[in-house]
Tab-separated table of C-alpha atoms in Angstrom:
chain	number	residue	atom	x	y	z
A	1	MET	CA	-68.625	18.494	-110.786
A	2	TYR	CA	-68.837	16.916	-107.387
A	3	SER	CA	-65.118	16.562	-105.397
A	4	ILE	CA	-65.045	15.240	-101.759
A	5	LEU	CA	-63.171	18.346	-101.280
A	6	MET	CA	-65.936	20.410	-101.219
A	7	ASN	CA	-67.325	19.652	-97.448
A	8	PRO	CA	-65.597	21.107	-94.923
A	9	ASN	CA	-66.076	17.801	-93.112
A	10	GLN	CA	-64.446	15.867	-95.423
A	11	GLU	CA	-61.564	17.358	-95.447
A	12	VAL	CA	-61.258	17.210	-91.402
A	13	LEU	CA	-62.210	13.264	-92.225
A	14	ILE	CA	-59.439	13.598	-94.828
A	15	GLY	CA	-56.827	14.923	-92.210
A	16	LEU	CA	-57.724	12.798	-89.604
A	17	MET	CA	-57.376	9.749	-92.116
A	18	CYS	CA	-53.862	10.905	-93.063
A	19	LEU	CA	-52.762	10.988	-89.524
A	20	ALA	CA	-54.403	7.310	-88.396
A	21	ALA	CA	-52.516	5.983	-91.817
A	22	LEU	CA	-49.545	7.842	-91.019
A	23	ARG	CA	-49.650	6.425	-87.282
A	24	ILE	CA	-49.961	2.493	-88.900
A	25	TYR	CA	-47.347	3.126	-91.076
A	26	LEU	CA	-44.598	3.894	-88.637
A	27	GLU	CA	-46.031	0.534	-86.327
A	28	ILE	CA	-45.138	-1.424	-89.071
A	29	VAL	CA	-41.734	-0.039	-89.852
A	30	GLY	CA	-41.012	0.096	-86.257
A	31	PHE	CA	-40.872	3.161	-84.912
A	32	ASP	CA	-40.514	2.964	-80.933
A	33	PHE	CA	-42.650	5.363	-79.740
A	34	LEU	CA	-40.746	5.507	-76.665
A	35	LYS	CA	-37.773	7.417	-77.730
A	36	LEU	CA	-40.472	10.343	-78.520
A	37	PRO	CA	-39.856	13.518	-75.905
A	38	LEU	CA	-42.827	13.675	-74.615
A	39	THR	CA	-43.102	9.889	-73.932
A	40	LYS	CA	-39.147	9.818	-72.269
A	41	GLY	CA	-40.620	12.545	-70.181
A	42	LEU	CA	-43.596	10.902	-68.832
A	43	ALA	CA	-41.726	7.420	-68.489
A	44	GLY	CA	-40.477	8.411	-65.194
A	45	ARG	CA	-44.277	8.834	-63.539
A	46	ALA	CA	-46.053	6.318	-65.526
A	47	GLY	CA	-43.811	4.016	-66.199
A	48	THR	CA	-42.757	1.950	-69.696
A	49	GLU	CA	-44.922	-0.710	-69.684
A	50	ALA	CA	-47.957	2.097	-68.914
A	51	LEU	CA	-47.299	4.032	-71.739
A	52	LYS	CA	-46.454	0.940	-74.363
A	53	ARG	CA	-50.456	0.482	-73.448
A	54	PHE	CA	-50.822	3.676	-73.629
A	55	HIS	CA	-49.546	3.517	-77.651
A	56	ARG	CA	-51.198	0.644	-78.543
A	57	MET	CA	-54.166	1.460	-77.735
A	58	GLY	CA	-53.558	4.967	-79.928
A	59	LEU	CA	-53.011	1.901	-83.048
A	60	ILE	CA	-56.198	0.708	-81.911
A	61	PHE	CA	-57.565	3.728	-81.884
A	62	SER	CA	-55.889	4.594	-85.684
A	63	VAL	CA	-57.108	1.291	-87.519
A	64	GLY	CA	-60.962	1.750	-85.968
A	65	PHE	CA	-60.910	5.445	-87.341
A	66	ILE	CA	-59.643	3.914	-90.908
A	67	VAL	CA	-62.371	0.597	-90.608
A	68	LEU	CA	-65.501	3.075	-89.497
A	69	PHE	CA	-65.162	6.175	-91.494
A	70	ALA	CA	-63.242	5.341	-95.202
A	71	PRO	CA	-66.171	3.907	-96.545
A	72	ASN	CA	-68.024	7.031	-95.359
A	73	LEU	CA	-64.644	8.571	-97.901
A	74	LEU	CA	-64.858	5.797	-100.275
A	75	LEU	CA	-68.944	6.299	-101.380
A	76	GLY	CA	-68.690	9.949	-101.370
């Protein structure tokens, strides 16, 4: 019997897929990423606009990861 979890590479992909889905979920519910401790610490150096762009790029990467790798996991 073949299982999607038998291949270790697919386990990594599933874990990353869950993290990407969590990132998109946090964006949908309106989580303020600027309130995170590390982001607060960096805000003094880089500025809040740069950090907003940084977190927006993380959202774009998460969506791109799901679009590119979800078909691979679904087709098995």
